[in-house]
Every structure is written in structure tokens, then in C-alpha cells.
Coordinates of N, CA and C and ligand atoms in Angstrom, one line a residue:
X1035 N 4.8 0.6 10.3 CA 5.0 1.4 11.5 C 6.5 1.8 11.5
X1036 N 6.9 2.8 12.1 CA 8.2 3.1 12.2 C 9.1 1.9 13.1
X1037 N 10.1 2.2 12.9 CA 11.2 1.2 13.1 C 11.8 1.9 14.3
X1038 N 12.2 1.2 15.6 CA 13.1 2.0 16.3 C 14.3 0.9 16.9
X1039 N 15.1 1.5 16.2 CA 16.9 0.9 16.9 C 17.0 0.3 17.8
X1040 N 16.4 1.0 19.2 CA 16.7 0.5 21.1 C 15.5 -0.5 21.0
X1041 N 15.2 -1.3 19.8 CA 14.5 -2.6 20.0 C 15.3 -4.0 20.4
X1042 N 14.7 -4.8 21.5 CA 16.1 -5.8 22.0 C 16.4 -6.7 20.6
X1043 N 15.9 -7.1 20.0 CA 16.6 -7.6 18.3 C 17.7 -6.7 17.8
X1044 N 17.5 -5.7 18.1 CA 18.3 -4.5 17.2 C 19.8 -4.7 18.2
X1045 N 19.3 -4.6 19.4 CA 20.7 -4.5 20.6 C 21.8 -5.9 20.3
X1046 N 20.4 -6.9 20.1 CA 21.3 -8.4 19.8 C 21.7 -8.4 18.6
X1047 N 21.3 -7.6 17.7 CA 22.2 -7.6 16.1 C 23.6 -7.1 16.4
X1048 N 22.9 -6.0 17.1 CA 24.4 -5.2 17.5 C 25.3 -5.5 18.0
X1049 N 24.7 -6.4 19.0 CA 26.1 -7.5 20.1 C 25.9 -7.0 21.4
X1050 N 25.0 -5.6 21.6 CA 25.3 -4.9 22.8 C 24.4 -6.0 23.6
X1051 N 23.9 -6.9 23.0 CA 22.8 -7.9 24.3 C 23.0 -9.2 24.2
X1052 N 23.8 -9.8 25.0 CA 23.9 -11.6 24.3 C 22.6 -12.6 24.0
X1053 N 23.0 -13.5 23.5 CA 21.7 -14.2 22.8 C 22.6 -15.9 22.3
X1054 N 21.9 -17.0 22.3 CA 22.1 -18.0 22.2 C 22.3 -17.9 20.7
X1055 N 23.3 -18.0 19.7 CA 23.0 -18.0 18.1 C 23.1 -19.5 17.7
X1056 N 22.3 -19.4 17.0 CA 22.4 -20.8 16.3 C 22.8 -21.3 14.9
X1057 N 22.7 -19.7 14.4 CA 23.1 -19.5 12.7 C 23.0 -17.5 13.0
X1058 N 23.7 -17.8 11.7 CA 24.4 -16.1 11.3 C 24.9 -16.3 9.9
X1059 N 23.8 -15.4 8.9 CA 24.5 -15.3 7.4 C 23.7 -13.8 7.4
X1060 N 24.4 -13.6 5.7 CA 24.2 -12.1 5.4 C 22.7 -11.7 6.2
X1061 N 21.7 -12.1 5.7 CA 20.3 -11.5 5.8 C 19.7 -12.0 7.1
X1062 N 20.4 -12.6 7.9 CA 19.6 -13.6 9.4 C 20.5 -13.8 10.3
X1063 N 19.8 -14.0 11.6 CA 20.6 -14.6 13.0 C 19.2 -15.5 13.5
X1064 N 19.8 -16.0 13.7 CA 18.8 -17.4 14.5 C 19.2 -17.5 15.7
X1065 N 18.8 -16.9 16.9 CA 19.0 -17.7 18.4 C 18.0 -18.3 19.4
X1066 N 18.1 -18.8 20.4 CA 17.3 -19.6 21.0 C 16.3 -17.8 21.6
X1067 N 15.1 -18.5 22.1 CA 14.0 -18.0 22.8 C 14.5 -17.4 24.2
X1068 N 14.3 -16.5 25.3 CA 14.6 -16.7 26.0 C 14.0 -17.0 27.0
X1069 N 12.6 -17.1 26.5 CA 11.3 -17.6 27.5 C 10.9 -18.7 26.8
X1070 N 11.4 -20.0 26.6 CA 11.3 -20.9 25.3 C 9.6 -21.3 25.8
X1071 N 8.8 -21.1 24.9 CA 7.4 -22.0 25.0 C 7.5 -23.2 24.7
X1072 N 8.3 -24.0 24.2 CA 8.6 -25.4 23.6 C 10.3 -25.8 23.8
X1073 N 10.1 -27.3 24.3 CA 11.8 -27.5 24.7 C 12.8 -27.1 23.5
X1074 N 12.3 -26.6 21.9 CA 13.0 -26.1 20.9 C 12.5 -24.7 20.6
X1075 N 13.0 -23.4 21.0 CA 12.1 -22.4 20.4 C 13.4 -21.6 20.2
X1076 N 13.4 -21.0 19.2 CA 14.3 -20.1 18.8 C 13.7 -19.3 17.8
X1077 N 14.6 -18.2 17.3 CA 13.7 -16.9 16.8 C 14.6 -16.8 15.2
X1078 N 14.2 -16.2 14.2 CA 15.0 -16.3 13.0 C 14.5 -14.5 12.8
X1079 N 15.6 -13.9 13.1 CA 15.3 -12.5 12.3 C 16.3 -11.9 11.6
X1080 N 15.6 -11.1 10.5 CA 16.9 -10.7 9.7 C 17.2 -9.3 10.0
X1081 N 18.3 -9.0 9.3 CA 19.5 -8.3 10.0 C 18.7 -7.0 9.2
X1082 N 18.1 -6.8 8.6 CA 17.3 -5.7 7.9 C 16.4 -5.1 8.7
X1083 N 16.0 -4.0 9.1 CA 15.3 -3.3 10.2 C 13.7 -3.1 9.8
X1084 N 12.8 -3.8 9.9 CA 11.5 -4.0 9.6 C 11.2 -4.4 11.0
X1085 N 9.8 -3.4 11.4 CA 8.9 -3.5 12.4 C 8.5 -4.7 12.5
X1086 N 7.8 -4.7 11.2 CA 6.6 -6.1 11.0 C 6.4 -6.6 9.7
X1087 N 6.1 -7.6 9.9 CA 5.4 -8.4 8.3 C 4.7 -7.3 7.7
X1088 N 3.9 -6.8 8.6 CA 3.1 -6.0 7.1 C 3.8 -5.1 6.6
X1089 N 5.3 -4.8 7.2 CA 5.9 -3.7 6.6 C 7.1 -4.1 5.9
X1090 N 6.6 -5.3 5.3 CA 8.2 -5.9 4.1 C 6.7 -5.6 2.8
X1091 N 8.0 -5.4 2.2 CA 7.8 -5.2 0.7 C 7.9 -6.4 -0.3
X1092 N 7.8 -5.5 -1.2 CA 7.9 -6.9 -2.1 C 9.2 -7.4 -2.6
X1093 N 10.4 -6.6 -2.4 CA 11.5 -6.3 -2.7 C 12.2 -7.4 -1.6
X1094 N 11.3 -7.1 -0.7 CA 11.7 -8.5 0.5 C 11.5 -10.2 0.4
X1095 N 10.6 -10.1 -0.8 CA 10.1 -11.5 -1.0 C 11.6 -12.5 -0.7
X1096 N 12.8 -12.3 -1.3 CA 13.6 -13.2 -0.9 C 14.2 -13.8 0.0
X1097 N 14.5 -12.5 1.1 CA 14.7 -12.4 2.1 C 13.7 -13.0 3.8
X1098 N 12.4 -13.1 3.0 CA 11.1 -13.7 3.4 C 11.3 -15.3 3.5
X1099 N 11.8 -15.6 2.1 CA 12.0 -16.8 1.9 C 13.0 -17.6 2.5
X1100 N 13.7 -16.7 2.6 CA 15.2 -17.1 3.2 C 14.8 -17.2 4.9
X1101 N 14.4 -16.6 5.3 CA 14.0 -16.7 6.7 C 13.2 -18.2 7.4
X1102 N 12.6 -18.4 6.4 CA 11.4 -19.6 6.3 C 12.3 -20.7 6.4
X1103 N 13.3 -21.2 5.2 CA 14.5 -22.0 4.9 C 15.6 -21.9 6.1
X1104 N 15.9 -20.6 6.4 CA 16.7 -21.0 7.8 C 16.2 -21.7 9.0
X1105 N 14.7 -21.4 8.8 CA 13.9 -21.7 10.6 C 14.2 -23.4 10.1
X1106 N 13.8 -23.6 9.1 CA 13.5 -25.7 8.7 C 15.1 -25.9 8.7
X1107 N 15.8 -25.1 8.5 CA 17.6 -25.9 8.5 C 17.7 -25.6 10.2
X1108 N 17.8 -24.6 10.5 CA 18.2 -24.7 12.2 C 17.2 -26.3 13.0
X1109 N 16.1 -26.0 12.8 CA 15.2 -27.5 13.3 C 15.6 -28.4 13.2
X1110 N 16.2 -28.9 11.7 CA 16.6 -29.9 11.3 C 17.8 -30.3 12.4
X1111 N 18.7 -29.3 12.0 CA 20.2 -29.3 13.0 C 20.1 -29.6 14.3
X1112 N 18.7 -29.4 14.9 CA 18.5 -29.2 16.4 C 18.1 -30.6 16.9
X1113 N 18.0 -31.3 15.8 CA 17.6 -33.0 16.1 C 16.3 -33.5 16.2
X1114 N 14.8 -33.0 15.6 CA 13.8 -33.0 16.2 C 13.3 -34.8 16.3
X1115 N 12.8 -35.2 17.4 CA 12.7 -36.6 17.3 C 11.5 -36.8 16.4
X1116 N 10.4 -36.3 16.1 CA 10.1 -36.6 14.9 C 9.5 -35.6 14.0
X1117 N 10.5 -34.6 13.6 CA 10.5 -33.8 12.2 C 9.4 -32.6 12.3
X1118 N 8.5 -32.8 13.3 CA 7.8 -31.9 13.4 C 8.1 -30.6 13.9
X1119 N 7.6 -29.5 13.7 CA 7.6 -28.2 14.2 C 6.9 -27.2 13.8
X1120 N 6.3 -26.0 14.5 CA 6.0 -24.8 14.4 C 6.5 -23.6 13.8
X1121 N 6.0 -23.0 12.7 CA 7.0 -21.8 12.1 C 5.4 -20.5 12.5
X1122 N 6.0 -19.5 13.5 CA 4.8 -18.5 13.8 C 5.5 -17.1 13.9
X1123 N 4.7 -16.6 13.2 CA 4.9 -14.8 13.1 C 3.7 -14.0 13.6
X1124 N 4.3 -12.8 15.1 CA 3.1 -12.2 15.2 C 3.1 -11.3 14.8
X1125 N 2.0 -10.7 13.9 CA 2.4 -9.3 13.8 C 1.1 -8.1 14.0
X1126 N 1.8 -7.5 15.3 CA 1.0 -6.4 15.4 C 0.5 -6.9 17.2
X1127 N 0.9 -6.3 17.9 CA 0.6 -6.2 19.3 C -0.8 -6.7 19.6
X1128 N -1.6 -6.7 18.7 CA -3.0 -7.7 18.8 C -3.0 -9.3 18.5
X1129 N -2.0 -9.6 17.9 CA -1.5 -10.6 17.6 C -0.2 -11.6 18.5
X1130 N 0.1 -10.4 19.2 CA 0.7 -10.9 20.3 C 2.7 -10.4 20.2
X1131 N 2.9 -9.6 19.4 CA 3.8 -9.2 18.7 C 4.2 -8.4 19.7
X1132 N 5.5 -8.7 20.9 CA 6.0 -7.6 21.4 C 7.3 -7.0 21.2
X1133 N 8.1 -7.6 20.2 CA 9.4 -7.3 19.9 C 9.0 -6.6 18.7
X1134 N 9.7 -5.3 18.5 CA 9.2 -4.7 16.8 C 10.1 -4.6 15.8
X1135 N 10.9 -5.9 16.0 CA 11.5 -6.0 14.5 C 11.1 -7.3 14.3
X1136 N 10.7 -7.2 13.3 CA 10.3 -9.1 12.6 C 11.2 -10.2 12.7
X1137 N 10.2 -11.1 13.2 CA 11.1 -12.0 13.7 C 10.1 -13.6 13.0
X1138 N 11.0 -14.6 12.9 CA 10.2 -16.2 12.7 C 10.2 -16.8 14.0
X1139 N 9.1 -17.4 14.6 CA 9.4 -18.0 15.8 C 9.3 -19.4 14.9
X1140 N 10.4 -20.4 15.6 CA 10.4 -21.6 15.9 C 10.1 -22.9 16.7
X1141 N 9.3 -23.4 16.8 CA 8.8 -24.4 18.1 C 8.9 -25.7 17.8
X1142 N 9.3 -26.4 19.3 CA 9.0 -28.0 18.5 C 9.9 -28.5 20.1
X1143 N 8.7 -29.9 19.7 CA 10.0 -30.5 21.4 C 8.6 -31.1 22.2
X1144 N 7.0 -30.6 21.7 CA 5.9 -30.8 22.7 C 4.7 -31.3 21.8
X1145 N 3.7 -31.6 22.3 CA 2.5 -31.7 21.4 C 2.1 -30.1 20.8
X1146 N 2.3 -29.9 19.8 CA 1.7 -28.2 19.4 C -0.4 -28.3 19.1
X1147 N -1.1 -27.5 19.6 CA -2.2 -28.1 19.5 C -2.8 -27.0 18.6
X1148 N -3.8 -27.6 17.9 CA -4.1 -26.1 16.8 C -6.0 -26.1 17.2
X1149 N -6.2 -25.1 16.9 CA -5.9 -23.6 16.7 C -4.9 -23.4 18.2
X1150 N -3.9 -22.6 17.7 CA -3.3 -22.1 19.3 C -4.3 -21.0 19.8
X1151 N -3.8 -21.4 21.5 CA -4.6 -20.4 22.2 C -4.7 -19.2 22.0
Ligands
AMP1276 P1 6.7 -11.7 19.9 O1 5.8 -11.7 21.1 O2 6.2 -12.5 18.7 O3 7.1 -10.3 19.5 O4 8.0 -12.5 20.3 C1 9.1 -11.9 21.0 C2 9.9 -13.0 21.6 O5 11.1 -12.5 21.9 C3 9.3 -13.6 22.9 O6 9.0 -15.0 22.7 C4 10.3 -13.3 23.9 O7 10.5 -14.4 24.9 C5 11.6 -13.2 23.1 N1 12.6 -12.3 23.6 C6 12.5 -11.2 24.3 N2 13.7 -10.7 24.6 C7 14.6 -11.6 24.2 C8 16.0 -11.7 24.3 N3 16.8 -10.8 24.9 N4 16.6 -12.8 23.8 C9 15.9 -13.8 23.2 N5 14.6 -13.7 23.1 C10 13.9 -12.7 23.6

């Protein structure tokens, strides 16, 4: 799907929106949730302008990776009492996906119960 800039990720890349950071390198910013579903929820997106998961490439695979490895080092950092956590991507407004630049959600802090609701 097309990409559009006045997406609130895009505004917090930019700075024009503040945001809790928790990490910042080339390809990612990691900040907290602002509606946290779990007493640890924070978001990992990279600084590359992609709608959605289904719209990275294969060129992205690293970048993919990299996002995954940031969400488990931010957790880590955040102290989890026991190691557990949630790594969830939605993608596509049927999925539950309202922000449209790709993002990693991170959870952890509660009982997570599967299948989620
Ligand atoms: P999703 O529904 O998967 O697209 O996730 C979007 C997430 O972005 C939701 O959990 C929102 O609470 C969160 N969110 C929306 N606006 C902001 C913001 N300004 N700062 C931090 N998180 C936000």
C-alpha cells in the first residue's frame, strides 16, 4: 500500500511529536506505547517508510531482523521479572493495524494469554 508521511510514526521520526525513546540506531527507534496494553509495551519501528509487513521486501530481510533483536535488547534492558514477553505485528486494518508505518509491538509485565483475543 502506499506510504503516507502525516503518519503519527512518521511525525515521531521527525521529532515533530514527542514519544518515550528507549533506543535509537541507524535503522530503528524504540519508544514506549502510549495506550500501553501491558505494564511493558513499547513499539520498535524503523526509520525506513514501509506501510506494512507485507510491503518489505526482501532487501529488508536485515533490517527485519534487526527490529526483532532490538525488541529482545530493549526487554531485556527494561528488567522483565521473568524473561518473558510478547513480540506482535499487525498488519493490515483487519488485523488490527492502525498506524501505517510498520512497527514491532512489545509486551510483557502481565499473564499474556494465547490465542489473543
Ligand atoms: P497498531 O494498532 O498495531 O497499528 O498499533 C499502533 C499502536 O500505536 C497502538 O498500540 C497505539 O496505542 C500506538 N500509538 C498511537 N499513537 C501513538 C503515539 N503518539 N505515541 C506512541 N504510541 C502511539
Amino acid at each position: 500500500m502506499p506510504y503516507d508521511p502525516a503518519n503519527v510514526f512518521a511525525r515521531i521520526l521527525r521529532r515533530e511529536l514527542p514519544a518515550q525513546i528507549l533506543h535509537e540506531d541507524d535503522l530503528c527507534v524504540a519508544f514506549r506505547d502510549v495506550a500501553p496494553q501491558a505494564p511493558l509495551h513499547f513499539l520498535v519501528v524503523p526509520k525506513r517508510p514501509i506501510a506494512r509487513l507485507a510491503d518489505a521486501a526482501a532487501a529488508d530481510a536485515a533490517m527485519l531482523g534487526h527490529l526483532l533483536l532490538v525488541g529482545a535488547a530493549v526487554a531485556r534492558q527494561q528488567g522483565l521479572a521473568d524473561d518473558s514477553f510478547r513480540v506482535v505485528i499487525n498488519n493490515g486494518a483487519g488485523a488490527g493495524q492502525t498506524v501505517f508505518h510498520l512497527h514491532v509491538h512489545v509486551l510483557a509485565g502481565r499473564p499474556l494469554g494465547w490465542p489473543p483475543g
